[in-house]
Short mmCIF file of C-alpha atoms in Angstrom, two decimals:
data_model
loop_
_atom_site.label_atom_id
_atom_site.label_comp_id
_atom_site.label_asym_id
_atom_site.label_seq_id
_atom_site.Cartn_x
_atom_site.Cartn_y
_atom_site.Cartn_z
CA MET A 1 0.00 0.00 0.00
CA ASN A 2 2.88 2.36 0.83
CA LYS A 3 4.49 1.58 -2.52
CA LEU A 4 1.24 2.39 -4.31
CA PHE A 5 1.01 5.71 -2.45
CA GLU A 6 4.62 6.53 -3.31
CA ASP A 7 4.06 5.69 -6.99
CA ARG A 8 0.96 7.88 -7.19
CA ASN A 9 2.72 10.71 -5.36
CA ARG A 10 5.64 10.51 -7.77
CA GLN A 11 3.30 10.46 -10.76
CA PHE A 12 1.52 13.58 -9.51
CA TRP A 13 4.70 15.63 -9.16
CA ILE A 14 5.98 14.52 -12.55
CA LEU A 15 2.71 15.26 -14.37
CA HIS A 16 2.15 18.48 -12.40
CA THR A 17 5.60 19.80 -13.28
CA LEU A 18 5.40 18.68 -16.92
CA GLY A 19 2.01 20.35 -17.28
CA TRP A 20 3.21 23.76 -16.12
CA LEU A 21 6.43 23.39 -18.10
CA GLY A 22 4.28 22.79 -21.15
CA PHE A 23 2.26 25.92 -20.31
CA ALA A 24 5.50 27.96 -20.21
CA ILE A 25 6.72 26.53 -23.51
CA VAL A 26 3.44 27.22 -25.30
CA ASN A 27 3.40 30.82 -24.03
CA TYR A 28 7.02 31.32 -25.05
CA LEU A 29 6.35 30.01 -28.56
CA SER A 30 3.34 32.32 -28.80
CA SER A 31 5.49 35.28 -27.75
CA LEU A 32 7.85 34.63 -30.67
CA MET A 33 5.09 35.83 -32.99
CA LEU A 34 5.19 39.18 -31.17
CA ASP A 35 8.06 41.59 -30.92
CA THR A 36 8.85 41.00 -27.23
CA ARG A 37 12.00 41.70 -25.30
CA ASP A 38 14.03 39.00 -23.51
CA ALA A 39 12.52 40.12 -20.20
CA PHE A 40 9.24 38.54 -21.30
CA LEU A 41 10.84 35.09 -20.86
CA ILE A 42 11.30 35.89 -17.16
CA VAL A 43 7.64 36.89 -16.89
CA ILE A 44 6.52 33.63 -18.54
CA SER A 45 8.75 31.57 -16.22
CA LEU A 46 7.38 33.36 -13.14
CA ASP A 47 3.79 32.91 -14.34
CA ALA A 48 4.33 29.16 -14.75
CA TYR A 49 6.08 28.88 -11.39
CA VAL A 50 3.32 30.76 -9.57
CA GLY A 51 0.70 28.59 -11.29
CA TRP A 52 2.70 25.51 -10.24
CA LEU A 53 2.65 26.71 -6.61
CA LEU A 54 -1.00 27.83 -6.49
CA THR A 55 -2.39 24.55 -7.88
CA ILE A 56 -0.59 22.33 -5.35
CA PRO A 57 -3.21 23.01 -2.61
CA LEU A 58 -5.94 22.02 -5.09
CA ARG A 59 -4.66 18.45 -4.99
CA TYR A 60 -5.26 18.11 -1.27
CA LEU A 61 -8.63 19.88 -1.43
CA TYR A 62 -9.81 17.70 -4.30
CA ARG A 63 -8.84 14.61 -2.33
CA LYS A 64 -11.29 15.64 0.38
CA VAL A 65 -14.18 16.34 -2.02
CA TRP A 66 -13.56 13.20 -4.13
CA PHE A 67 -16.27 11.23 -2.31
CA TRP A 68 -18.77 14.08 -2.00
CA ASP A 69 -22.04 14.25 -3.89
CA PRO A 70 -21.36 15.25 -7.53
CA TRP A 71 -23.19 18.59 -7.39
CA LYS A 72 -21.39 19.63 -4.19
CA MET A 73 -18.06 18.62 -5.66
CA ILE A 74 -18.73 20.58 -8.87
CA LEU A 75 -19.66 23.72 -6.91
CA VAL A 76 -16.49 23.47 -4.82
CA VAL A 77 -14.30 22.89 -7.88
CA LEU A 78 -15.83 25.86 -9.74
CA GLY A 79 -15.55 28.16 -6.73
CA VAL A 80 -11.98 27.22 -5.85
CA ALA A 81 -10.85 27.29 -9.49
CA LEU A 82 -12.29 30.79 -9.87
CA PHE A 83 -10.59 32.02 -6.70
CA ILE A 84 -7.20 30.57 -7.70
CA ALA A 85 -7.66 31.99 -11.21
CA MET A 86 -8.27 35.49 -9.84
CA LEU A 87 -5.28 35.26 -7.50
CA TRP A 88 -3.06 33.95 -10.27
CA THR A 89 -4.24 36.71 -12.62
CA VAL A 90 -3.38 39.43 -10.08
CA ILE A 91 0.12 38.01 -9.58
CA ARG A 92 0.68 37.56 -13.32
CA ASN A 93 -0.33 41.15 -14.06
CA PHE A 94 1.83 42.44 -11.23
CA ASN A 95 4.82 40.50 -12.58
CA TYR A 96 4.19 41.81 -16.09
CA TRP A 97 3.90 45.42 -15.00
CA GLU A 98 6.78 45.23 -12.53
CA ILE A 99 9.29 43.41 -14.73
CA TYR A 100 8.32 44.04 -18.33
CA ARG A 101 6.86 47.54 -17.94
CA HIS A 102 9.28 48.73 -15.23
CA GLY A 103 6.89 49.26 -12.31
CA TYR A 104 3.76 50.43 -14.17
CA ARG A 105 0.61 50.62 -12.00
CA PRO A 106 -2.90 50.92 -13.51
CA SER A 107 -5.36 53.47 -12.07
CA ASP A 108 -8.32 51.03 -12.15
CA TRP A 109 -8.00 48.04 -9.82
CA LEU A 110 -10.26 46.00 -12.11
CA LEU A 111 -7.37 45.81 -14.56
CA TYR A 112 -5.62 43.50 -12.09
CA ILE A 113 -8.26 40.81 -12.71
CA LYS A 114 -9.14 41.55 -16.34
CA ASP A 115 -7.66 38.24 -17.60
CA THR A 116 -9.46 36.08 -15.03
CA PRO A 117 -11.65 34.19 -17.61
CA ALA A 118 -8.55 32.88 -19.43
CA ALA A 119 -6.92 31.92 -16.13
CA PHE A 120 -10.19 30.30 -15.00
CA TYR A 121 -10.09 28.14 -18.14
CA VAL A 122 -6.53 27.06 -17.30
CA MET A 123 -7.52 26.16 -13.73
CA LEU A 124 -10.55 24.21 -14.93
CA SER A 125 -8.31 22.35 -17.37
CA TRP A 126 -5.90 21.50 -14.53
CA SER A 127 -8.82 20.34 -12.37
CA GLY A 128 -10.28 18.28 -15.19
CA LEU A 129 -6.95 16.57 -15.83
CA TYR A 130 -6.51 15.90 -12.12
CA PHE A 131 -9.95 14.27 -11.73
CA GLY A 132 -9.57 12.41 -15.02
CA ILE A 133 -6.22 10.92 -14.08
CA LYS A 134 -7.40 10.13 -10.54
CA TYR A 135 -10.51 8.41 -11.90
CA TYR A 136 -8.35 6.40 -14.32
CA GLN A 137 -6.00 5.37 -11.51
CA THR A 138 -8.95 4.39 -9.33
CA LEU A 139 -10.45 2.38 -12.19
CA GLN A 140 -7.15 0.60 -12.78
CA LEU A 141 -6.85 -0.14 -9.06
CA GLU A 142 -10.36 -1.61 -8.98
CA LYS A 143 -9.56 -3.74 -12.04
CA GLN A 144 -6.41 -4.95 -10.32
CA LYS A 145 -8.37 -5.79 -7.17
CA LEU A 146 -10.99 -7.60 -9.25
CA LEU A 147 -8.32 -9.60 -11.10
CA THR A 148 -6.64 -10.46 -7.81
CA ALA A 149 -9.96 -11.58 -6.33
CA MET A 150 -10.72 -13.64 -9.44
CA ASN A 151 -7.26 -15.24 -9.33
CA LYS A 152 -7.72 -16.08 -5.65
CA ALA A 153 -11.12 -17.60 -6.37
CA HIS A 154 -9.64 -19.48 -9.33
CA GLU A 155 -6.84 -20.85 -7.17
CA ALA A 156 -9.30 -21.81 -4.44
CA GLN A 157 -11.43 -23.66 -7.00
CA LEU A 158 -8.41 -25.56 -8.32
CA LYS A 159 -7.25 -26.48 -4.83
CA MET A 160 -10.75 -27.64 -3.91
CA LEU A 161 -10.97 -29.81 -7.03
CA ARG A 162 -7.50 -31.29 -6.48
CA TYR A 163 -7.95 -31.98 -2.78
CA GLN A 164 -11.39 -33.42 -3.45
CA LEU A 165 -9.62 -36.50 -4.80
CA ASN A 166 -7.55 -37.30 -1.72
CA PRO A 167 -10.36 -38.31 0.71
CA HIS A 168 -11.81 -40.69 -1.88
CA PHE A 169 -8.44 -42.32 -2.54
CA LEU A 170 -7.57 -42.48 1.17
CA PHE A 171 -10.85 -44.19 2.00
CA ASN A 172 -10.22 -46.98 -0.51
CA THR A 173 -6.59 -47.50 0.49
CA LEU A 174 -7.14 -47.39 4.26
CA ASN A 175 -10.06 -49.76 3.88
CA ALA A 176 -7.79 -52.19 2.02
CA ILE A 177 -5.07 -51.87 4.69
CA SER A 178 -7.66 -52.50 7.39
CA THR A 179 -8.75 -55.67 5.60
CA LEU A 180 -5.15 -56.88 5.35
CA VAL A 181 -4.65 -56.30 9.08
CA LEU A 182 -7.82 -58.20 9.91
CA ILE A 183 -6.58 -61.25 7.99
CA ASN A 184 -3.13 -60.91 9.65
CA ASP A 185 -1.34 -60.14 6.37
CA ASN A 186 0.91 -57.64 8.13
CA ASP A 187 3.77 -57.68 5.62
CA THR A 188 1.49 -56.69 2.79
CA ALA A 189 -0.18 -54.07 4.97
CA ASN A 190 3.23 -52.56 5.82
CA LYS A 191 4.12 -52.37 2.13
CA MET A 192 0.88 -50.53 1.40
CA VAL A 193 1.43 -48.10 4.28
CA SER A 194 4.95 -47.36 3.02
CA ARG A 195 3.77 -46.71 -0.54
CA LEU A 196 0.82 -44.69 0.70
CA SER A 197 3.22 -42.51 2.69
CA ASP A 198 5.32 -41.85 -0.43
CA PHE A 199 2.25 -41.03 -2.49
CA LEU A 200 0.79 -38.64 0.08
CA ARG A 201 4.15 -36.94 0.50
CA TYR A 202 4.22 -36.30 -3.24
CA SER A 203 0.63 -35.08 -3.40
CA LEU A 204 1.01 -32.74 -0.40
CA TYR A 205 4.30 -31.21 -1.54
CA LYS A 206 3.04 -30.41 -5.01
CA ASP A 207 1.14 -27.14 -5.36
CA PRO A 208 -2.23 -27.94 -7.02
CA ILE A 209 -2.09 -24.60 -8.86
CA ASN A 210 1.20 -25.31 -10.60
CA LYS A 211 1.67 -27.82 -13.39
CA VAL A 212 4.23 -30.60 -13.16
CA MET A 213 6.28 -32.43 -15.75
CA LEU A 214 4.67 -35.56 -17.12
CA GLU A 215 7.52 -37.68 -15.78
CA GLN A 216 6.60 -36.51 -12.27
CA GLU A 217 2.95 -37.30 -12.91
CA ILE A 218 3.94 -40.77 -14.09
CA TYR A 219 6.03 -41.16 -10.94
CA ALA A 220 2.92 -40.40 -8.85
CA ALA A 221 0.88 -42.79 -11.00
CA ARG A 222 3.44 -45.54 -10.40
CA LEU A 223 3.25 -44.93 -6.64
CA TYR A 224 -0.52 -45.25 -6.76
CA LEU A 225 -0.38 -48.35 -8.95
CA GLU A 226 2.19 -49.98 -6.66
CA ILE A 227 -0.29 -49.57 -3.82
CA GLU A 228 -2.94 -51.26 -5.93
CA LYS A 229 -0.39 -53.86 -7.08
CA VAL A 230 -0.05 -54.95 -3.46
CA ARG A 231 -3.81 -55.50 -3.34
CA PHE A 232 -4.23 -57.27 -6.66
CA SER A 233 -0.80 -58.84 -7.17
CA GLU A 234 -0.72 -60.70 -10.51
CA ARG A 235 -4.28 -59.68 -11.32
CA LEU A 236 -3.06 -56.17 -12.20
CA THR A 237 -0.96 -55.60 -15.33
CA ILE A 238 0.46 -52.16 -16.00
CA THR A 239 1.76 -50.76 -19.30
CA ILE A 240 3.24 -47.28 -19.63
CA ASP A 241 4.26 -45.98 -23.06
CA LEU A 242 5.60 -42.42 -23.27
CA GLU A 243 6.62 -41.02 -26.63
CA PRO A 244 10.14 -39.52 -26.45
CA GLY A 245 9.92 -35.79 -25.72
CA THR A 246 6.73 -35.99 -23.67
CA GLU A 247 8.53 -36.43 -20.34
CA LYS A 248 9.08 -32.66 -19.96
CA ALA A 249 5.54 -31.73 -20.99
CA LEU A 250 3.62 -29.87 -18.27
CA VAL A 251 0.37 -31.36 -17.00
CA PRO A 252 -1.91 -30.65 -13.99
CA SER A 253 -0.68 -32.55 -10.94
CA LEU A 254 -2.48 -35.87 -10.29
CA ILE A 255 -4.65 -35.40 -13.37
CA LEU A 256 -4.32 -39.11 -14.24
CA GLN A 257 -5.03 -40.45 -10.76
CA PRO A 258 -8.88 -40.45 -10.90
CA LEU A 259 -8.78 -42.04 -14.36
CA ILE A 260 -6.48 -44.79 -13.15
CA GLU A 261 -8.64 -45.25 -10.06
CA ASN A 262 -11.72 -45.74 -12.26
CA ALA A 263 -9.86 -48.32 -14.34
CA ILE A 264 -8.80 -50.16 -11.18
CA LYS A 265 -12.36 -50.27 -9.91
CA TYR A 266 -14.17 -51.24 -13.12
CA ALA A 267 -11.54 -53.20 -15.07
CA VAL A 268 -9.46 -54.94 -12.39
CA ALA A 269 -11.42 -55.25 -9.16
CA SER A 270 -14.61 -56.33 -10.93
CA GLN A 271 -12.98 -59.23 -12.79
CA VAL A 272 -11.83 -62.52 -11.33
CA ASN A 273 -8.75 -62.60 -13.54
CA GLY A 274 -8.00 -58.91 -13.05
CA GLY A 275 -7.14 -56.65 -15.94
CA GLU A 276 -4.63 -54.45 -17.68
CA ILE A 277 -4.19 -50.66 -17.49
CA ALA A 278 -2.30 -48.90 -20.26
CA ILE A 279 -1.07 -45.31 -19.95
CA LYS A 280 0.16 -43.57 -23.09
CA ALA A 281 1.38 -40.10 -24.02
CA LYS A 282 2.31 -38.60 -27.35
CA ILE A 283 2.68 -35.24 -29.06
CA PHE A 284 0.32 -34.31 -31.87
CA GLY A 285 1.09 -30.93 -33.44
CA HIS A 286 0.92 -28.33 -30.68
CA ASP A 287 -1.01 -30.62 -28.33
CA LEU A 288 -0.20 -33.28 -25.78
CA LEU A 289 -2.37 -36.41 -25.93
CA LEU A 290 -2.80 -38.54 -22.82
CA GLU A 291 -4.58 -41.87 -22.74
CA VAL A 292 -5.66 -44.22 -19.96
CA ALA A 293 -7.15 -47.46 -21.26
CA ASP A 294 -8.29 -50.72 -19.68
CA ASN A 295 -9.53 -54.10 -20.89
CA GLY A 296 -12.47 -54.33 -18.51
CA PRO A 297 -16.08 -55.15 -19.32
CA GLY A 298 -16.69 -51.63 -20.64
CA MET A 299 -19.75 -49.48 -20.14
CA SER A 300 -22.94 -48.54 -21.96
CA LEU A 301 -22.55 -46.66 -25.23
CA ILE A 302 -24.78 -43.71 -26.16
CA ASP A 303 -24.27 -41.94 -29.51
CA GLY A 304 -20.87 -43.54 -29.89
CA ALA A 305 -19.54 -42.41 -26.51
CA VAL A 306 -19.30 -44.13 -23.15
CA LYS A 307 -22.09 -43.08 -20.77
CA ILE A 308 -21.21 -42.95 -17.06
CA PRO A 309 -23.86 -42.08 -14.46
CA ASP A 310 -23.24 -38.71 -12.80
CA ASN A 311 -23.80 -40.16 -9.32
CA SER A 312 -21.23 -42.95 -9.74
CA ASP A 313 -17.74 -42.78 -8.25
CA SER A 314 -16.21 -42.74 -11.71
CA GLY A 315 -18.60 -39.96 -12.71
CA VAL A 316 -17.40 -37.81 -9.82
CA GLY A 317 -13.78 -38.40 -10.77
CA LEU A 318 -14.37 -37.57 -14.42
CA VAL A 319 -16.42 -34.47 -13.62
CA ASN A 320 -13.64 -33.37 -11.28
CA THR A 321 -11.04 -33.94 -14.01
CA ARG A 322 -13.09 -32.05 -16.59
CA GLU A 323 -13.61 -29.10 -14.23
CA ARG A 324 -9.91 -28.90 -13.43
CA LEU A 325 -9.04 -28.94 -17.12
CA ALA A 326 -11.65 -26.27 -17.83
CA ALA A 327 -10.31 -24.07 -15.02
CA LEU A 328 -6.73 -24.39 -16.30
CA TYR A 329 -7.23 -24.36 -20.08
CA ASP A 330 -10.64 -22.69 -20.56
CA ASN A 331 -11.99 -24.29 -23.77
CA ASP A 332 -8.63 -25.38 -25.16
CA PHE A 333 -8.83 -29.02 -24.05
CA ALA A 334 -10.75 -32.22 -24.70
CA LEU A 335 -11.72 -35.19 -22.53
CA VAL A 336 -13.28 -38.06 -24.43
CA LEU A 337 -14.41 -41.57 -23.34
CA THR A 338 -14.68 -44.29 -25.96
CA HIS A 339 -14.69 -48.08 -26.16
CA ASN A 340 -11.30 -49.67 -26.13
CA GLU A 341 -10.59 -52.37 -28.67
CA PRO A 342 -11.25 -55.23 -28.32
CA ARG A 343 -12.87 -54.44 -24.96
CA GLY A 344 -12.80 -51.96 -22.12
CA VAL A 345 -12.89 -48.20 -21.80
CA LYS A 346 -10.41 -45.64 -23.10
CA VAL A 347 -10.10 -42.07 -21.77
CA ASN A 348 -8.30 -39.53 -23.96
CA ILE A 349 -7.19 -36.08 -22.81
CA ARG A 350 -5.93 -33.38 -25.16
CA ILE A 351 -4.27 -30.27 -23.70
CA PRO A 352 -1.94 -27.61 -25.15
CA LEU A 353 1.67 -28.72 -25.28
CA GLN A 354 3.76 -26.81 -22.75
CA LEU A 355 7.33 -27.91 -22.18
CA GLU A 356 9.39 -27.33 -19.05
CA LYS A 357 12.30 -25.03 -19.88
CA THR A 358 15.78 -26.34 -19.24
CA GLU A 359 18.44 -24.36 -17.37
CA SER A 360 20.17 -23.43 -20.64
CA GLU A 361 16.88 -22.05 -22.01
CA HIS A 362 16.37 -20.00 -18.85
CA ALA A 363 19.87 -18.58 -19.23
#
């Protein structure tokens, strides 16, 4: 806040000084059309300096009337501008007569204020510029506050969507560990606890707002799948195929986890012989294509696309994934579910290709 005040204060003095310097230059250029002596330059300089001094108090007065009712503010501005214009006119005439005309004094005192209308126009122009610039600054500040509020809300939404996944995953894993303890399979339970600890450490240390490299996302996916591998043993087959160059692509953290979790539930846990989960990534033009496929029993097909009930666990995970992608990429993404060949479900994600810069590129 102090920095903002200092910046505005600095801007005022710069613009205030440049404005009166411009006034002096314009008057000097106008005097060149007349046959004036060099002493007139001193008069012009004094006029600008006096105007510079007299308008400084207007700044502090206008600050006080800024929040007044418009008609009251206008009356104050007109009255004060007229008073300053009259005072400035008297001083300007005195300077002109004293310096340029060697101490001339008019017999009629009204001659001291004869140029007040022109000075009043100058003061109104100064006032108009002051209020215009102040209104612009206020508008920019409000826009900045609005953008900050929107960014905070956007970040809160992303964090909510990311952290929404953790309770669901924890419930399933802890329930499996509890089952292993009940059947006295302590070694397997310890392995799951160890892998769960690694996975949670990764998920908690990664900011849900920032994107991560795909190789880090695959690392998290492997941690999750190792937990499930303890549960399903040989019933779970995992295939990961990353096209060279995709490892450094940036993706939302844990974006694959709910898709893998759905595949575990519907393609592995539901089948006696288990199933296979295949994760693929490749670059297509300026996009990154991600795919999570399984060889499970599949789901109902409507208009060529897989239909998942909104109230199902998989529906929640997919809606969460779609909302996160929409929040991060607006409309520049795609999430499509189709049948996998020869059987199962395939989830494809398309997002803009963004590569992590290397240290040499940063340099």
